mmCIF file of C-alpha atoms in Angstrom:
data_model
loop_
_atom_site.group_PDB
_atom_site.id
_atom_site.type_symbol
_atom_site.label_atom_id
_atom_site.label_comp_id
_atom_site.label_asym_id
_atom_site.label_seq_id
_atom_site.Cartn_x
_atom_site.Cartn_y
_atom_site.Cartn_z
ATOM 1 C CA MET E 89 -0.008 -0.031 0.040
ATOM 2 C CA ASP E 90 2.928 2.275 0.932
ATOM 3 C CA LYS E 91 4.419 1.719 -2.553
ATOM 4 C CA VAL E 92 1.054 2.640 -4.257
ATOM 5 C CA THR E 93 0.828 5.792 -2.167
ATOM 6 C CA GLN E 94 4.338 6.759 -3.052
ATOM 7 C CA ALA E 95 3.619 6.017 -6.783
ATOM 8 C CA ILE E 96 0.431 8.073 -6.676
ATOM 9 C CA GLY E 97 2.342 10.859 -4.823
ATOM 10 C CA GLY E 98 5.003 10.850 -7.504
ATOM 11 C CA THR E 99 2.485 11.202 -10.221
ATOM 12 C CA CYS E 100 0.640 14.031 -8.280
ATOM 13 C CA GLN E 101 3.971 15.897 -8.071
ATOM 14 C CA ASN E 102 4.346 15.743 -11.841
ATOM 15 C CA ASP E 103 0.708 17.047 -12.402
ATOM 16 C CA PRO E 104 0.557 20.697 -11.843
ATOM 17 C CA ILE E 105 -3.320 20.447 -11.180
ATOM 18 C CA CYS E 106 -2.925 17.588 -8.603
ATOM 19 C CA SER E 107 0.074 19.281 -6.905
ATOM 20 C CA ALA E 108 -1.947 22.359 -6.601
ATOM 21 C CA PHE E 109 -4.855 20.489 -4.842
ATOM 22 C CA ALA E 110 -2.115 18.856 -2.568
ATOM 23 C CA GLY E 111 -0.814 22.318 -1.828
ATOM 24 C CA LEU E 112 -4.127 23.378 -0.531
ATOM 25 C CA LEU E 113 -4.146 20.456 1.828
ATOM 26 C CA ASP E 114 -0.838 21.541 3.324
ATOM 27 C CA ASN E 115 0.917 18.682 1.628
ATOM 28 C CA ALA E 116 -0.094 16.273 4.275
ATOM 29 C CA THR E 117 0.703 12.458 4.084
ATOM 30 C CA TRP E 118 -2.698 11.819 2.793
ATOM 31 C CA ALA E 119 -2.956 14.890 0.622
ATOM 32 C CA PRO E 120 -1.615 13.251 -2.613
ATOM 33 C CA LEU E 121 -4.409 10.499 -2.457
ATOM 34 C CA VAL E 122 -7.185 13.095 -1.933
ATOM 35 C CA ALA E 123 -5.745 15.369 -4.596
ATOM 36 C CA VAL E 124 -5.660 12.415 -7.118
ATOM 37 C CA ALA E 125 -9.218 11.580 -6.207
ATOM 38 C CA ILE E 126 -10.351 15.206 -6.802
ATOM 39 C CA THR E 127 -8.446 15.222 -10.141
ATOM 40 C CA ILE E 128 -9.975 11.943 -11.248
ATOM 41 C CA VAL E 129 -13.431 13.357 -10.465
ATOM 42 C CA LEU E 130 -12.600 16.613 -12.392
ATOM 43 C CA ILE E 131 -11.388 14.567 -15.340
ATOM 44 C CA ILE E 132 -14.709 12.321 -15.422
ATOM 45 C CA MET E 133 -16.916 15.486 -14.921
ATOM 46 C CA LEU E 134 -14.939 17.433 -17.742
ATOM 47 C CA ALA E 135 -15.284 14.307 -19.920
ATOM 48 C CA PHE E 136 -19.050 14.172 -19.549
ATOM 49 C CA VAL E 137 -19.566 17.878 -19.929
ATOM 50 C CA LEU E 138 -17.399 17.854 -23.074
ATOM 51 C CA ARG E 139 -19.401 14.972 -24.419
ATOM 52 C CA ASN E 140 -22.648 16.695 -23.770
ATOM 53 C CA LEU E 141 -21.316 19.823 -25.480
ATOM 54 C CA VAL E 142 -20.135 17.835 -28.507
ATOM 55 C CA HIS E 143 -23.512 16.034 -28.681
ATOM 56 C CA ARG E 144 -25.333 19.438 -28.481
ATOM 57 C CA ILE E 145 -23.212 20.759 -31.419
ATOM 58 C CA ILE E 146 -23.769 17.602 -33.518
ATOM 59 C CA THR E 147 -27.607 17.814 -32.745
ATOM 60 C CA ARG E 148 -27.578 21.620 -33.874
ATOM 61 C CA VAL E 149 -25.604 20.738 -37.078
ATOM 62 C CA VAL E 150 -27.951 17.824 -37.699
ATOM 63 C CA ASN E 151 -31.124 19.921 -37.249
ATOM 64 C CA ARG E 152 -29.751 22.536 -39.582
ATOM 65 C CA ALA E 153 -28.800 19.782 -42.220
ATOM 66 C CA ALA E 154 -32.433 18.220 -41.842
ATOM 67 C CA THR E 155 -33.964 21.488 -42.860
ATOM 68 C CA GLY E 156 -33.548 23.547 -45.953
ATOM 69 C CA GLY E 157 -35.302 25.154 -48.922
ATOM 70 C CA SER E 158 -36.884 23.360 -51.764
ATOM 71 C CA ILE E 159 -34.703 22.009 -54.574
ATOM 72 C CA THR E 160 -37.540 21.000 -56.647
ATOM 73 C CA SER E 161 -38.397 24.194 -58.297
ATOM 74 C CA ARG E 162 -36.455 23.168 -61.283
ATOM 75 C CA PHE E 163 -39.196 20.711 -61.942
ATOM 76 C CA ARG E 164 -41.929 23.312 -62.413
ATOM 77 C CA LYS E 165 -42.003 26.880 -63.829
ATOM 78 C CA ASN E 166 -44.689 27.907 -61.310
ATOM 79 C CA ALA E 167 -45.814 26.120 -58.171
ATOM 80 C CA VAL E 168 -44.008 23.244 -56.673
ATOM 81 C CA PRO E 169 -46.164 20.482 -55.164
ATOM 82 C CA ASP E 170 -45.968 20.019 -51.436
ATOM 83 C CA GLY E 171 -45.606 16.204 -51.730
ATOM 84 C CA ILE E 172 -42.114 16.129 -53.220
ATOM 85 C CA ASP E 173 -41.023 18.718 -50.842
ATOM 86 C CA ALA E 174 -42.135 16.747 -47.921
ATOM 87 C CA LEU E 175 -40.455 13.627 -49.220
ATOM 88 C CA LEU E 176 -37.102 15.320 -49.729
ATOM 89 C CA HIS E 177 -37.439 16.865 -46.397
ATOM 90 C CA GLU E 178 -37.824 13.369 -44.766
ATOM 91 C CA ARG E 179 -35.006 12.040 -46.825
ATOM 92 C CA ARG E 180 -32.659 14.841 -45.466
ATOM 93 C CA LYS E 181 -33.868 14.400 -41.997
ATOM 94 C CA GLN E 182 -33.328 10.635 -41.954
ATOM 95 C CA ARG E 183 -29.782 10.912 -43.465
ATOM 96 C CA ALA E 184 -28.883 13.662 -41.192
ATOM 97 C CA GLU E 185 -30.312 11.866 -38.114
ATOM 98 C CA THR E 186 -28.405 8.720 -38.880
ATOM 99 C CA MET E 187 -25.157 10.473 -39.558
ATOM 100 C CA GLY E 188 -25.712 12.523 -36.369
ATOM 101 C CA SER E 189 -26.174 9.121 -34.433
ATOM 102 C CA VAL E 190 -22.935 7.856 -35.713
ATOM 103 C CA LEU E 191 -21.080 10.868 -34.851
ATOM 104 C CA LYS E 192 -22.435 10.896 -31.437
ATOM 105 C CA HIS E 193 -21.234 7.366 -30.869
ATOM 106 C CA VAL E 194 -17.846 8.145 -32.142
ATOM 107 C CA ALA E 195 -17.488 11.301 -30.156
ATOM 108 C CA SER E 196 -18.573 9.353 -26.924
ATOM 109 C CA ILE E 197 -16.206 6.557 -27.670
ATOM 110 C CA VAL E 198 -13.231 8.987 -28.185
ATOM 111 C CA ILE E 199 -13.869 11.264 -25.155
ATOM 112 C CA LEU E 200 -14.869 8.672 -22.681
ATOM 113 C CA GLY E 201 -12.020 6.401 -23.897
ATOM 114 C CA THR E 202 -9.477 9.277 -23.451
ATOM 115 C CA ALA E 203 -10.811 10.051 -20.066
ATOM 116 C CA THR E 204 -10.631 6.527 -18.863
ATOM 117 C CA LEU E 205 -6.963 6.220 -20.070
ATOM 118 C CA THR E 206 -6.198 9.525 -18.223
ATOM 119 C CA VAL E 207 -7.866 8.226 -15.075
ATOM 120 C CA LEU E 208 -5.784 4.779 -15.154
ATOM 121 C CA ASP E 209 -2.673 6.969 -15.794
ATOM 122 C CA ARG E 210 -3.484 9.033 -12.507
ATOM 123 C CA LEU E 211 -3.817 5.712 -10.769
ATOM 124 C CA THR E 212 -0.282 4.720 -11.856
ATOM 125 C CA ILE E 213 -1.810 1.667 -13.609
ATOM 126 C CA PRO E 214 0.443 1.168 -16.820
ATOM 127 C CA ILE E 215 -1.611 1.759 -19.918
ATOM 128 C CA ALA E 216 1.019 0.742 -22.659
ATOM 129 C CA PRO E 217 0.209 -2.903 -22.119
ATOM 130 C CA LEU E 218 -3.450 -2.164 -22.226
ATOM 131 C CA LEU E 219 -3.164 -0.193 -25.489
ATOM 132 C CA THR E 220 -1.080 -3.015 -27.067
ATOM 133 C CA SER E 221 -3.787 -5.518 -25.927
ATOM 134 C CA VAL E 222 -6.510 -3.335 -27.396
ATOM 135 C CA GLY E 223 -4.591 -2.912 -30.647
ATOM 136 C CA ILE E 224 -4.158 -6.697 -31.062
ATOM 137 C CA LEU E 225 -7.730 -7.327 -30.260
ATOM 138 C CA GLY E 226 -8.857 -4.671 -32.673
ATOM 139 C CA VAL E 227 -6.766 -6.380 -35.401
ATOM 140 C CA ALA E 228 -8.362 -9.745 -34.539
ATOM 141 C CA ILE E 229 -11.806 -8.341 -34.577
ATOM 142 C CA GLY E 230 -10.990 -6.681 -37.776
ATOM 143 C CA PHE E 231 -10.073 -9.792 -39.521
ATOM 144 C CA GLY E 232 -13.029 -11.624 -38.102
ATOM 145 C CA ALA E 233 -15.572 -8.961 -38.776
ATOM 146 C CA GLN E 234 -14.628 -7.765 -42.227
ATOM 147 C CA GLU E 235 -18.065 -8.198 -43.654
ATOM 148 C CA LEU E 236 -19.673 -6.221 -40.937
ATOM 149 C CA VAL E 237 -17.123 -3.548 -41.345
ATOM 150 C CA LYS E 238 -17.676 -3.524 -45.048
ATOM 151 C CA ASP E 239 -21.539 -3.160 -44.427
ATOM 152 C CA PHE E 240 -21.177 -0.287 -42.182
ATOM 153 C CA ILE E 241 -18.806 1.628 -44.563
ATOM 154 C CA ALA E 242 -21.067 0.966 -47.498
ATOM 155 C CA GLY E 243 -24.097 2.158 -45.359
ATOM 156 C CA MET E 244 -22.324 5.390 -44.383
ATOM 157 C CA PHE E 245 -21.463 6.176 -47.938
ATOM 158 C CA MET E 246 -24.993 5.396 -49.070
ATOM 159 C CA LEU E 247 -26.368 7.648 -46.547
ATOM 160 C CA LEU E 248 -23.917 10.482 -47.228
ATOM 161 C CA GLU E 249 -24.503 10.233 -51.075
ATOM 162 C CA ASP E 250 -28.347 9.798 -50.718
ATOM 163 C CA GLN E 251 -28.535 6.920 -52.860
ATOM 164 C CA TYR E 252 -31.901 5.959 -51.654
ATOM 165 C CA GLY E 253 -34.170 6.370 -48.653
ATOM 166 C CA VAL E 254 -37.320 5.079 -47.040
ATOM 167 C CA GLY E 255 -40.215 5.038 -49.473
ATOM 168 C CA ASP E 256 -38.031 4.729 -52.446
ATOM 169 C CA VAL E 257 -38.684 1.856 -54.902
ATOM 170 C CA ILE E 258 -35.160 0.437 -55.792
ATOM 171 C CA ASP E 259 -33.636 -2.448 -57.544
ATOM 172 C CA ALA E 260 -30.788 -3.580 -55.333
ATOM 173 C CA GLY E 261 -29.833 -6.642 -57.444
ATOM 174 C CA ALA E 262 -30.900 -9.174 -54.886
ATOM 175 C CA ALA E 263 -34.353 -7.725 -54.555
ATOM 176 C CA VAL E 264 -36.631 -5.206 -56.034
ATOM 177 C CA GLY E 265 -39.156 -3.372 -53.789
ATOM 178 C CA THR E 266 -40.087 -0.498 -51.530
ATOM 179 C CA VAL E 267 -37.399 0.434 -49.050
ATOM 180 C CA GLU E 268 -38.890 0.160 -45.523
ATOM 181 C CA ALA E 269 -35.959 0.699 -43.191
ATOM 182 C CA VAL E 270 -32.318 1.829 -43.774
ATOM 183 C CA THR E 271 -29.564 1.197 -41.228
ATOM 184 C CA LEU E 272 -25.810 1.294 -41.446
ATOM 185 C CA ARG E 273 -25.727 -2.579 -41.633
ATOM 186 C CA ILE E 274 -28.753 -3.560 -43.763
ATOM 187 C CA THR E 275 -31.540 -2.268 -46.058
ATOM 188 C CA ARG E 276 -35.037 -3.659 -45.646
ATOM 189 C CA LEU E 277 -37.130 -3.969 -48.770
ATOM 190 C CA ARG E 278 -40.786 -5.109 -49.369
ATOM 191 C CA ASP E 279 -41.539 -6.458 -52.925
ATOM 192 C CA VAL E 280 -44.817 -6.424 -54.758
ATOM 193 C CA ASP E 281 -45.800 -9.885 -53.299
ATOM 194 C CA GLY E 282 -45.322 -8.469 -49.796
ATOM 195 C CA ARG E 283 -42.176 -10.410 -49.080
ATOM 196 C CA VAL E 284 -39.660 -8.574 -46.892
ATOM 197 C CA TRP E 285 -36.007 -8.718 -47.861
ATOM 198 C CA TYR E 286 -33.036 -7.908 -45.751
ATOM 199 C CA VAL E 287 -30.115 -6.855 -47.844
ATOM 200 C CA ARG E 288 -26.794 -6.267 -46.406
ATOM 201 C CA ASN E 289 -25.312 -2.902 -47.563
ATOM 202 C CA GLY E 290 -21.915 -4.438 -48.261
ATOM 203 C CA THR E 291 -23.429 -6.803 -50.804
ATOM 204 C CA ILE E 292 -25.156 -4.030 -52.949
ATOM 205 C CA THR E 293 -22.982 -3.413 -55.821
ATOM 206 C CA ARG E 294 -25.407 -1.273 -57.890
ATOM 207 C CA VAL E 295 -28.819 0.396 -57.042
ATOM 208 C CA GLY E 296 -31.537 1.421 -59.536
ATOM 209 C CA ASN E 297 -33.857 4.106 -57.788
ATOM 210 C CA GLU E 298 -37.153 4.647 -59.304
ATOM 211 C CA SER E 299 -38.165 7.407 -56.846
ATOM 212 C CA GLN E 300 -35.448 9.871 -56.907
ATOM 213 C CA GLY E 301 -36.100 13.363 -58.406
ATOM 214 C CA TRP E 302 -38.623 12.413 -60.864
ATOM 215 C CA SER E 303 -39.974 9.432 -62.973
ATOM 216 C CA ARG E 304 -41.404 9.180 -66.321
ATOM 217 C CA ALA E 305 -44.691 7.457 -67.280
ATOM 218 C CA TYR E 306 -45.212 6.425 -70.945
ATOM 219 C CA VAL E 307 -47.676 4.585 -72.974
ATOM 220 C CA ASP E 308 -47.094 2.966 -76.323
ATOM 221 C CA VAL E 309 -50.024 3.147 -78.828
ATOM 222 C CA PRO E 310 -49.827 0.599 -81.666
ATOM 223 C CA VAL E 311 -51.940 1.346 -84.793
ATOM 224 C CA ALA E 312 -52.353 -0.187 -88.171
ATOM 225 C CA TYR E 313 -50.128 0.873 -91.196
ATOM 226 C CA ASP E 314 -53.054 2.376 -93.136
ATOM 227 C CA THR E 315 -54.017 4.737 -90.198
ATOM 228 C CA ASP E 316 -53.880 8.363 -90.689
ATOM 229 C CA LEU E 317 -50.758 9.297 -88.735
ATOM 230 C CA THR E 318 -51.426 12.897 -88.662
ATOM 231 C CA LYS E 319 -54.813 12.208 -87.057
ATOM 232 C CA VAL E 320 -53.443 9.949 -84.531
ATOM 233 C CA ARG E 321 -50.605 12.247 -83.523
ATOM 234 C CA ALA E 322 -53.270 14.920 -82.973
ATOM 235 C CA LEU E 323 -55.474 12.840 -80.995
ATOM 236 C CA LEU E 324 -52.525 12.006 -78.737
ATOM 237 C CA GLU E 325 -51.527 15.638 -78.392
ATOM 238 C CA HIS E 326 -55.113 16.492 -77.376
ATOM 239 C CA VAL E 327 -55.017 13.768 -74.817
ATOM 240 C CA ALA E 328 -51.791 15.332 -73.422
ATOM 241 C CA GLU E 329 -53.378 18.786 -73.210
ATOM 242 C CA GLU E 330 -56.367 17.364 -71.631
ATOM 243 C CA ILE E 331 -54.502 15.502 -68.944
ATOM 244 C CA TRP E 332 -52.310 18.513 -68.204
ATOM 245 C CA ALA E 333 -55.411 20.583 -67.925
ATOM 246 C CA ASP E 334 -56.606 18.214 -65.047
ATOM 247 C CA ALA E 335 -55.774 20.390 -61.849
ATOM 248 C CA GLU E 336 -55.704 17.460 -59.508
ATOM 249 C CA LEU E 337 -53.153 15.414 -61.694
ATOM 250 C CA ARG E 338 -51.026 18.425 -62.448
ATOM 251 C CA GLU E 339 -50.789 19.408 -58.674
ATOM 252 C CA SER E 340 -50.292 15.954 -57.253
ATOM 253 C CA LYS E 341 -48.665 13.791 -59.814
ATOM 254 C CA ILE E 342 -47.523 15.405 -63.050
ATOM 255 C CA VAL E 343 -44.460 17.623 -63.255
ATOM 256 C CA GLU E 344 -44.530 18.596 -66.992
ATOM 257 C CA GLN E 345 -47.035 18.613 -69.730
ATOM 258 C CA PRO E 346 -47.118 15.071 -71.475
ATOM 259 C CA GLN E 347 -45.277 14.958 -74.836
ATOM 260 C CA VAL E 348 -45.969 12.826 -77.918
ATOM 261 C CA PHE E 349 -42.764 11.271 -79.278
ATOM 262 C CA GLY E 350 -44.293 10.409 -82.566
ATOM 263 C CA VAL E 351 -43.514 7.009 -84.142
ATOM 264 C CA GLU E 352 -41.440 5.108 -81.771
ATOM 265 C CA GLN E 353 -41.248 1.571 -83.313
ATOM 266 C CA LEU E 354 -41.994 -0.001 -86.717
ATOM 267 C CA SER E 355 -43.049 -3.717 -87.043
ATOM 268 C CA ASP E 356 -44.495 -5.816 -89.702
ATOM 269 C CA SER E 357 -48.007 -5.205 -88.554
ATOM 270 C CA SER E 358 -48.121 -1.786 -86.622
ATOM 271 C CA LEU E 359 -46.802 1.652 -86.086
ATOM 272 C CA VAL E 360 -46.277 2.502 -82.512
ATOM 273 C CA PHE E 361 -46.644 5.920 -81.186
ATOM 274 C CA ARG E 362 -45.545 6.903 -77.666
ATOM 275 C CA ILE E 363 -46.900 9.389 -75.312
ATOM 276 C CA ALA E 364 -44.909 10.162 -72.180
ATOM 277 C CA ALA E 365 -45.177 12.299 -68.924
ATOM 278 C CA LYS E 366 -42.730 13.358 -66.382
ATOM 279 C CA THR E 367 -44.128 12.645 -62.980
ATOM 280 C CA LEU E 368 -43.319 12.887 -59.193
ATOM 281 C CA PRO E 369 -41.170 9.912 -57.764
ATOM 282 C CA SER E 370 -43.179 6.625 -57.831
ATOM 283 C CA ALA E 371 -46.288 8.324 -59.398
ATOM 284 C CA GLN E 372 -45.686 6.761 -62.882
ATOM 285 C CA PRO E 373 -48.026 3.797 -62.428
ATOM 286 C CA GLU E 374 -51.049 5.860 -61.693
ATOM 287 C CA VAL E 375 -50.221 8.297 -64.337
ATOM 288 C CA SER E 376 -49.757 5.509 -66.969
ATOM 289 C CA ARG E 377 -52.996 3.912 -66.049
ATOM 290 C CA GLU E 378 -54.820 7.337 -66.484
ATOM 291 C CA LEU E 379 -53.021 7.895 -69.905
ATOM 292 C CA ARG E 380 -54.188 4.478 -71.059
ATOM 293 C CA ILE E 381 -57.774 5.256 -70.212
ATOM 294 C CA MET E 382 -57.771 8.619 -71.903
ATOM 295 C CA VAL E 383 -56.016 7.255 -74.951
ATOM 296 C CA LYS E 384 -58.335 4.455 -75.399
ATOM 297 C CA ALA E 385 -61.320 6.702 -75.127
ATOM 298 C CA ALA E 386 -59.913 9.138 -77.592
ATOM 299 C CA LEU E 387 -59.143 6.393 -80.308
ATOM 300 C CA ASP E 388 -62.611 4.894 -79.740
ATOM 301 C CA THR E 389 -64.263 8.285 -80.338
ATOM 302 C CA ALA E 390 -62.169 8.770 -83.438
ATOM 303 C CA GLY E 391 -62.908 5.039 -84.734
ATOM 304 C CA ILE E 392 -59.139 4.205 -84.576
ATOM 305 C CA ALA E 393 -58.492 0.517 -83.709
ATOM 306 C CA LEU E 394 -55.389 -0.698 -81.702
ATOM 307 C CA VAL E 395 -53.152 -3.393 -83.297
ATOM 308 C CA ALA E 396 -51.733 -6.230 -81.177
ATOM 309 C CA THR E 397 -47.964 -6.176 -81.208
ATOM 310 C CA ALA E 398 -45.768 -9.295 -81.294
#
């Protein structure tokens, strides 16, 4: 016990803060022990204060990153629908909160780990063997958990680059479906059959996102060779103007006025026209169905029959 007391006393003398506390206690025999105890308490308190301060700063940065002005005005010349703004806001919020959580964990580990090592040093416990052991253990864990580390790194870059988010319809290679949850390790998808897929982020080598920015709905209209092409084009352009005039569709689903691309394909039995519309993300199926109904009604009214394609 005397050796420990002497070692702590020697450590206290080399520490200006500890020696100052010992001086306040008139350098009594027990003064170094009390001074070291006070120093350790101050280190722990400072570590937690610093941790809380860093967490507050991270939270403030996250809240600022989660909010922002609309970037969707480029899709419209006039008003921008609230739906896409809300979607982008949620994506920003989720990405910022996830990265904020990671930064808070890293900050906690660094600050509290440094405080622990400092306390051990004040107690004259050798930390060099401990650091060596931790280093060896880290290397062993790194080799044994390579896939886990790969998943986490891929998940961080996916969030930073905003490749996809909750609610997006994506093709992740292994599965195609709607994203229900995103973590640093896995992405959870639900396909059209209701099946839930858990895909590790490290195994995703490419992603096709059908819900980012805007989508395109199109309908192919096959007609016979002897059909008046000018008349068909005029009918489809009228349909495009009519669907654009629908206030409900224009405000909630369609971004730009639909366009008629003209003859898209030639076959031995038909000519194929195409009408397309730029839509909000994931709204193309609804707009495509509406286009089919309106195109069919217009062709029936004009007495133009559709031709089956091979």
